PDB file of C-alpha atoms and ligand atoms in Angstrom:
ATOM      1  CA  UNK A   1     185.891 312.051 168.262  1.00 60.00           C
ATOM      2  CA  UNK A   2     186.364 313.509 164.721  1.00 62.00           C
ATOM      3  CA  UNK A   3     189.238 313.013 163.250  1.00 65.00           C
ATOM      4  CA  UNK A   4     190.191 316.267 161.190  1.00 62.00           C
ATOM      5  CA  UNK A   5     192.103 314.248 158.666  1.00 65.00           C
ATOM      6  CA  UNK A   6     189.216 312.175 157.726  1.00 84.00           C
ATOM      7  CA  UNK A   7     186.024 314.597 157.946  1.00 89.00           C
ATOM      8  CA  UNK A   8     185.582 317.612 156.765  1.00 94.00           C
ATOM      9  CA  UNK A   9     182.671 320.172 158.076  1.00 96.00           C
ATOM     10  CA  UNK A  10     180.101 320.027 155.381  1.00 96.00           C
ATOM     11  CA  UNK A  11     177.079 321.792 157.271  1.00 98.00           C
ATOM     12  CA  UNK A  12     177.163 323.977 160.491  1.00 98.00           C
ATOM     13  CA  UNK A  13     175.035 323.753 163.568  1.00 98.00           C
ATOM     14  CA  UNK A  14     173.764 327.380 162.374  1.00 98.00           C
ATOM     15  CA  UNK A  15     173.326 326.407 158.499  1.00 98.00           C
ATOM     16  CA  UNK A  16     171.620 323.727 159.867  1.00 98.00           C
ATOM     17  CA  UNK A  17     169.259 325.377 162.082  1.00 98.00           C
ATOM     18  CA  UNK A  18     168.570 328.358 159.388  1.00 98.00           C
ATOM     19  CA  UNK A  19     167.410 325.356 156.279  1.00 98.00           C
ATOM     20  CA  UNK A  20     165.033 323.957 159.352  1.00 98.00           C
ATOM     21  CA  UNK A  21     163.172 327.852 159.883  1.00 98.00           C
ATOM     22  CA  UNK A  22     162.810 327.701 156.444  1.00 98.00           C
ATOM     23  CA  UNK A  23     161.759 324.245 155.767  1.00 98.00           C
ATOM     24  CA  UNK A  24     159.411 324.625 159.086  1.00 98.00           C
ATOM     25  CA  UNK A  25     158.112 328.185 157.802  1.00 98.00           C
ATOM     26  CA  UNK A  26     156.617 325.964 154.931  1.00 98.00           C
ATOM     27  CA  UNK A  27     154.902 323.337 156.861  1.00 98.00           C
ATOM     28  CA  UNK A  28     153.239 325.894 159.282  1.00 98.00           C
ATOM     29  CA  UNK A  29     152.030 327.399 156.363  1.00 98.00           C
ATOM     30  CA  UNK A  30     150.695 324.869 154.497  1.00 98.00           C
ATOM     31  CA  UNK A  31     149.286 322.672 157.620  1.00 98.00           C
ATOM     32  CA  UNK A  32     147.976 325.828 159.053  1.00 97.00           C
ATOM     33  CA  UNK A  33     144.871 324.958 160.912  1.00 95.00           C
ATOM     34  CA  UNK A  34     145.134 321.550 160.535  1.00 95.00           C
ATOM     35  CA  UNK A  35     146.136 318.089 162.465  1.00 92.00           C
ATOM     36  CA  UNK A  36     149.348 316.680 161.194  1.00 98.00           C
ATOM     37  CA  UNK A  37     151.127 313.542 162.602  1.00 98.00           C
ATOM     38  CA  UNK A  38     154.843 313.474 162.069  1.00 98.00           C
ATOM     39  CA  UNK A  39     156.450 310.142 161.549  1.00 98.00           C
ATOM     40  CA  UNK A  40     160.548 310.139 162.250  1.00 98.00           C
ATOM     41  CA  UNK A  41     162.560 307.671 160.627  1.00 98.00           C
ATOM     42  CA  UNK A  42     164.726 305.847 163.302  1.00 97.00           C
ATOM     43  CA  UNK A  43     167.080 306.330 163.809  1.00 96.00           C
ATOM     44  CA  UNK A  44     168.628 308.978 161.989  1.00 97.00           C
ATOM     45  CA  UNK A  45     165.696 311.226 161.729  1.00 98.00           C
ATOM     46  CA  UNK A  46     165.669 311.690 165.646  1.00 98.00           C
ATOM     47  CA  UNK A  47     167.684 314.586 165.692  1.00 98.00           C
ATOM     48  CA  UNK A  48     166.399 316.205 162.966  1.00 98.00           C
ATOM     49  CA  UNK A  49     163.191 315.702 164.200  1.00 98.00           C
ATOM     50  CA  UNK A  50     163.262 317.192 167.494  1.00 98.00           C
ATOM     51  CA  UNK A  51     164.813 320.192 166.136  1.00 98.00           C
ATOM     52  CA  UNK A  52     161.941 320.717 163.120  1.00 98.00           C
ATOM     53  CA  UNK A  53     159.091 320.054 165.824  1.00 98.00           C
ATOM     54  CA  UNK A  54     160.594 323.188 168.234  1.00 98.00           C
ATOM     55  CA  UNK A  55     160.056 325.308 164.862  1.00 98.00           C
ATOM     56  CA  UNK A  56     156.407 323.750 164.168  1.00 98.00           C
ATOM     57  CA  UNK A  57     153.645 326.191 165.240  1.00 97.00           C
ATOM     58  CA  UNK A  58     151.274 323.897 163.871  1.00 97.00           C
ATOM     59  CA  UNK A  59     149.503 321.033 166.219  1.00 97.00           C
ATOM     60  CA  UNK A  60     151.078 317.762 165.613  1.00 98.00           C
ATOM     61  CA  UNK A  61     151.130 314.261 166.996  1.00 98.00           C
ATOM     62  CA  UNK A  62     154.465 312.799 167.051  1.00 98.00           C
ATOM     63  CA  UNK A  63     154.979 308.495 165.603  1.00 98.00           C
ATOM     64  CA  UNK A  64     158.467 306.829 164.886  1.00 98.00           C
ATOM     65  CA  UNK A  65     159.359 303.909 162.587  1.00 98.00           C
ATOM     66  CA  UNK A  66     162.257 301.949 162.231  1.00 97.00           C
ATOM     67  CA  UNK A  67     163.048 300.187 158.741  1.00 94.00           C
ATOM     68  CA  UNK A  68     166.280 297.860 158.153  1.00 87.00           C
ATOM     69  CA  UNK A  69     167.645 298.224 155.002  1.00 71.00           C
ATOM     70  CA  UNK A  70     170.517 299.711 155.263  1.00 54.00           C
ATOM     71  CA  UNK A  71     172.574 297.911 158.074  1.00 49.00           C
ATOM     72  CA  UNK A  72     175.529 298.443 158.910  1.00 48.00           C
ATOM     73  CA  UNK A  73     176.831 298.807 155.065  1.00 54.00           C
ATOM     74  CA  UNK A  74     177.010 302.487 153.157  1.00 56.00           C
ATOM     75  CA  UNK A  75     174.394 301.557 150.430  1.00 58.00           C
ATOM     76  CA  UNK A  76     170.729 300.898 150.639  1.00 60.00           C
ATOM     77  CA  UNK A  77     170.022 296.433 150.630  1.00 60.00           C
ATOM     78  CA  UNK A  78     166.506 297.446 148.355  1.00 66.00           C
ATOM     79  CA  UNK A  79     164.790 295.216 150.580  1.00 80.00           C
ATOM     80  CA  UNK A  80     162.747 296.898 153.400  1.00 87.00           C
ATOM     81  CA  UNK A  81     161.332 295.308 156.930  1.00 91.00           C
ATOM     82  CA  UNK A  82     159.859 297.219 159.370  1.00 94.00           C
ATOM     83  CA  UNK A  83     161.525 296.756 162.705  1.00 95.00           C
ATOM     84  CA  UNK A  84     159.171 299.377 164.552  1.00 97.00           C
ATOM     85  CA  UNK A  85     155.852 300.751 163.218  1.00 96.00           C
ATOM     86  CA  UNK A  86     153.484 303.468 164.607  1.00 97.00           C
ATOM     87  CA  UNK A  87     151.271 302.832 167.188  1.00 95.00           C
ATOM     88  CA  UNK A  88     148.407 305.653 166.165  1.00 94.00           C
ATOM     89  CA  UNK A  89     145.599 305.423 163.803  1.00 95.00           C
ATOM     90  CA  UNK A  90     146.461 307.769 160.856  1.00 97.00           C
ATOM     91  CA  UNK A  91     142.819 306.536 159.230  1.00 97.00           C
ATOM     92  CA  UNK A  92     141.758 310.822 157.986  1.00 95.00           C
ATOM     93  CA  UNK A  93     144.921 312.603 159.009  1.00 97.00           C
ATOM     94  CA  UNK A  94     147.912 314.500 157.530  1.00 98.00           C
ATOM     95  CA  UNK A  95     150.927 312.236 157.725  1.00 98.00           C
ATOM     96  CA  UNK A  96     154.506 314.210 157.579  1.00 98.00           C
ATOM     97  CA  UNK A  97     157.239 311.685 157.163  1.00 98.00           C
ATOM     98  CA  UNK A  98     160.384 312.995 158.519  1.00 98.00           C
ATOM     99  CA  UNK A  99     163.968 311.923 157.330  1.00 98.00           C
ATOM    100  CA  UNK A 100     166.862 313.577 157.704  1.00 98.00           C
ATOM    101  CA  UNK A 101     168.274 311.695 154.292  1.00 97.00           C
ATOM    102  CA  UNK A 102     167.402 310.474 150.908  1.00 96.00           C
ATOM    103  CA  UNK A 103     169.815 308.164 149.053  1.00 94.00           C
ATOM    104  CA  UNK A 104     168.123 305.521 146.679  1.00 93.00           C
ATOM    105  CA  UNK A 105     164.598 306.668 148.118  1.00 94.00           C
ATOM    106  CA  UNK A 106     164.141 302.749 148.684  1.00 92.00           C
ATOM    107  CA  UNK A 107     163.308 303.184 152.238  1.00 90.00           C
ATOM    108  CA  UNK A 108     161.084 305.780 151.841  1.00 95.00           C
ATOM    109  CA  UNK A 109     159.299 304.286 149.042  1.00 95.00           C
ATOM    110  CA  UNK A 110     158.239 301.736 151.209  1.00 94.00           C
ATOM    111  CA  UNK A 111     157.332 303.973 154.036  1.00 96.00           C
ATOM    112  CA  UNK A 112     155.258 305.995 151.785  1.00 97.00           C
ATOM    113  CA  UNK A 113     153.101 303.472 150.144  1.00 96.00           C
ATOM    114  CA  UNK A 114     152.607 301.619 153.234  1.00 96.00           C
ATOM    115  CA  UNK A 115     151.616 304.376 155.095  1.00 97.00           C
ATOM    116  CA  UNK A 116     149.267 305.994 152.286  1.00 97.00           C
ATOM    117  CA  UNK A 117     147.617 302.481 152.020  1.00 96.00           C
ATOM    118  CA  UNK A 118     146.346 302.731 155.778  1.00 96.00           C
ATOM    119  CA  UNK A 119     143.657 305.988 154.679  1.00 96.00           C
ATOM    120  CA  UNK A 120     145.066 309.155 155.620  1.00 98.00           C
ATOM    121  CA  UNK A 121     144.030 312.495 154.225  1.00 98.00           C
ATOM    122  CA  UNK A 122     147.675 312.988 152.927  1.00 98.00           C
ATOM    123  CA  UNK A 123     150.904 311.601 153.492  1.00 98.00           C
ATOM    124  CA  UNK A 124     154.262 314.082 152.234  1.00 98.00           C
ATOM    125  CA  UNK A 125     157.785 313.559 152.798  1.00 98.00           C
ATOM    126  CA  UNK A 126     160.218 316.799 154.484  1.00 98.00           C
ATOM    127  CA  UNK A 127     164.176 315.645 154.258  1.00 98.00           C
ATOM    128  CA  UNK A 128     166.698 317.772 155.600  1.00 98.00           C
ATOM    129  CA  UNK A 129     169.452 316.150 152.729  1.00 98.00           C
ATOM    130  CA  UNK A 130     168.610 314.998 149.357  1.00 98.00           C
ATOM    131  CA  UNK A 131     171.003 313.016 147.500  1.00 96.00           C
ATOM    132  CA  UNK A 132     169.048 313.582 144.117  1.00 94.00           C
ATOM    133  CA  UNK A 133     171.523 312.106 141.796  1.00 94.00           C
ATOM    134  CA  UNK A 134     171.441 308.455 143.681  1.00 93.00           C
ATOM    135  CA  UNK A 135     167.602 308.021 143.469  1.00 95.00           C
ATOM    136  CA  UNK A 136     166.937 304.601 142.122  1.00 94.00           C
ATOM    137  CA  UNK A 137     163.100 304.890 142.918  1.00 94.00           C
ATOM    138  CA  UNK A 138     160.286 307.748 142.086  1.00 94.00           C
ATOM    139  CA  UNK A 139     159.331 308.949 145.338  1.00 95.00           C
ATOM    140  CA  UNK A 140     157.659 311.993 145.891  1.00 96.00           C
ATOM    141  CA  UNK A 141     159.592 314.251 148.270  1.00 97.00           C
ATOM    142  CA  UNK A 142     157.540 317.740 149.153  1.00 98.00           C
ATOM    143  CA  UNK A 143     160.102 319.699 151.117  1.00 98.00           C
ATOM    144  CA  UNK A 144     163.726 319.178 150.945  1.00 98.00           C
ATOM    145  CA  UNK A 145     166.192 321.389 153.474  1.00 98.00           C
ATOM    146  CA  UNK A 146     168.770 321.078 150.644  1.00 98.00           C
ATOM    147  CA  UNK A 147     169.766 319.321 147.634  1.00 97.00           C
ATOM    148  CA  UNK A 148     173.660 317.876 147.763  1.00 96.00           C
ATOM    149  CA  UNK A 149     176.303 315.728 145.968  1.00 93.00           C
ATOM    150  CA  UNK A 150     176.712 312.046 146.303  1.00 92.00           C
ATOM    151  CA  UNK A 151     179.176 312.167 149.707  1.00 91.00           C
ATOM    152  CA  UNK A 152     178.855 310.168 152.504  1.00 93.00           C
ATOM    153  CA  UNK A 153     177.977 312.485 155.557  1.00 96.00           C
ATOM    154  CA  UNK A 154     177.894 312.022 159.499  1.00 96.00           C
ATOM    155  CA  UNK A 155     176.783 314.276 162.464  1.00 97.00           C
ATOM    156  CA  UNK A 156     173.114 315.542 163.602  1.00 98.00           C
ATOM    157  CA  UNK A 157     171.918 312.086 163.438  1.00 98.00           C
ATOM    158  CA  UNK A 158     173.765 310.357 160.435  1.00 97.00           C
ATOM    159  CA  UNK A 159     175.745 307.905 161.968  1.00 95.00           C
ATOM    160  CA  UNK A 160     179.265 306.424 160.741  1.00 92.00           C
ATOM    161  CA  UNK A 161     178.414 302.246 162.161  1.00 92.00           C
ATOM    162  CA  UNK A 162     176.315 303.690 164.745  1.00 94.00           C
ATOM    163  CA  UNK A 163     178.896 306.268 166.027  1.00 93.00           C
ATOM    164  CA  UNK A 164     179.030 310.195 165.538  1.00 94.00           C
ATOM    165  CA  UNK A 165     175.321 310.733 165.802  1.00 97.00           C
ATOM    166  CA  UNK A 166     175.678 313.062 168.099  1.00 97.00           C
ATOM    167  CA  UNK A 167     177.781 315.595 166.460  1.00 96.00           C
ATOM    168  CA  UNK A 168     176.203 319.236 166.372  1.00 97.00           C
ATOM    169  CA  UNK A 169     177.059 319.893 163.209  1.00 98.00           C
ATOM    170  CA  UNK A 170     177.379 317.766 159.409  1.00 98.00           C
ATOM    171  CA  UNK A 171     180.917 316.341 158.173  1.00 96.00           C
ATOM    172  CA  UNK A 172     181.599 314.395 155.348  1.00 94.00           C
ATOM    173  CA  UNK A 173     184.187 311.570 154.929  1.00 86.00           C
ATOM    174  CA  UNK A 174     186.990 312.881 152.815  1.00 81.00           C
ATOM    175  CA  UNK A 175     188.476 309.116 152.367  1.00 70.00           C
ATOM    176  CA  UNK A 176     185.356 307.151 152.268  1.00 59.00           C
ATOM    177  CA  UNK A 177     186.947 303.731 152.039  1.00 56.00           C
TER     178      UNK A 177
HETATM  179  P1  IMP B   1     167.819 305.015 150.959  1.00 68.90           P
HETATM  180  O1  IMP B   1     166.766 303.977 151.184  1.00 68.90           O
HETATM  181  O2  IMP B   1     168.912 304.522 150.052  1.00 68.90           O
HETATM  182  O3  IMP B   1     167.258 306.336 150.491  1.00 68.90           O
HETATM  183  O4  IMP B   1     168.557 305.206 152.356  1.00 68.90           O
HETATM  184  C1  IMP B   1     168.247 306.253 153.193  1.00 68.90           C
HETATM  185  C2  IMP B   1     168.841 306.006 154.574  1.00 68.90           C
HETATM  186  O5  IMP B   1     170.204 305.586 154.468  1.00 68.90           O
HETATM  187  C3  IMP B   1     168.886 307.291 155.357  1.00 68.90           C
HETATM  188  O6  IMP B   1     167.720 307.505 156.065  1.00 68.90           O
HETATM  189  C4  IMP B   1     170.088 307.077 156.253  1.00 68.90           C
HETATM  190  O7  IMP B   1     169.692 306.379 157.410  1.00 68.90           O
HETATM  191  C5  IMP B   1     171.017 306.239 155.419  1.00 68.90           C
HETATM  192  N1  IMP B   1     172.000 307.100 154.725  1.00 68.90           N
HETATM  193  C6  IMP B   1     171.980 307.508 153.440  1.00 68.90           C
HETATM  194  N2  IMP B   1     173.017 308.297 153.143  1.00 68.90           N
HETATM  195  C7  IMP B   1     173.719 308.424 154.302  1.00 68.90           C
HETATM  196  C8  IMP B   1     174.913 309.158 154.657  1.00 68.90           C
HETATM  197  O8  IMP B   1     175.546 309.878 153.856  1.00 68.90           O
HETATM  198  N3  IMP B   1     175.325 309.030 155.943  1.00 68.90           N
HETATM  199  C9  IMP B   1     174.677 308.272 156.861  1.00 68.90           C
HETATM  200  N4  IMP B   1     173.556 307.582 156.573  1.00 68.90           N
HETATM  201  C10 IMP B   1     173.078 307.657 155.314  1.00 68.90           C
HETATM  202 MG1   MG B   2     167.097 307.909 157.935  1.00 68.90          MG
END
């Protein structure tokens, strides 16, 4: 399925799982004691997020979301819909929004201030990737897995036009048009 001349391994499965202990050592510690409701970003985060949740020894409630704004194109539209929202009352509770990447931080922007609008006790963002250099928008990411260069990536949930989401570990497009 991927084609060596075109990708080359960015992250392994094992680099991978060793930024999610220590991104989900943080949470348990800060959360600890407390009532958190994780909200994945569909559909990239779903990966991501089932891993991070195995390494969560705090008690969470699990929501998903899906937001177009991205399509089937590389870069971020900057206009948002919501094509699925939660289906819990986060009215009082600790909101974790989970993405698995940042890019222009338009679709999490959205997310965020939509979410904090509906009365929770605290709403934070936890992204495995960060593309810090291509933020367009301010938006206030608490705990990032790790910081990396402008490439266009696939595997563990990033897809390539919907394919190669299921790839165990991270490649990135050496070619990317
Ligand atoms: P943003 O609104 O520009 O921050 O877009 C973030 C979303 O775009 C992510 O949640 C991904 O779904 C998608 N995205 C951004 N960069 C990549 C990439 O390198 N590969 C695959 N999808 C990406
Ligand atoms: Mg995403």
């Amino acid at each position: 399925m991927v084609d060596e001349r075109n990708f080359t391994q960015y992250l392994s499965r094992h680099e991978i799982d060793a930024t999610i202990q220590q991104v989900a050592e943080r949470i348990n510690r800060d959360y600890a004691g407390e009532q958190l409701v994780l909200v994945g970003v569909l559909k990239g985060a779903f990966v991501f997020m089932a891993d991070l949740a195995r390494h969560l020894t705090v008690d969470f409630d699990v929501e998903f979301v899906r937001l177009s704004s991205y399509g089937k194109a590389r870069e971020s539209s900057g206009t948002v819909t919501i094509l699925k929202d939660i289906s819990a009352d986060i009215r009082g509770k600790h909101v974790l929004i989970v993405e698995e990447i940042i890019d222009s931080g338009r679709t999490l922007k959205f997310l965020f201030e939509r979410l904090r609008s509906s009365g929770p006790k605290s709403v934070e963002i936890v992204t495995l990737l960060d593309k810090e250099s291509k933020r367009v928008v301010d938006v206030p990411v608490k705990y990032v897995g790790r910081k990396i260069d402008d490439q266009f990536l696939i595997g563990y949930g990033l897809d390539l036009e919907e394919k190669c989401r299921n790839l165990p570990d991270i490649y990135y497009l050496k070619y990317p048009n």
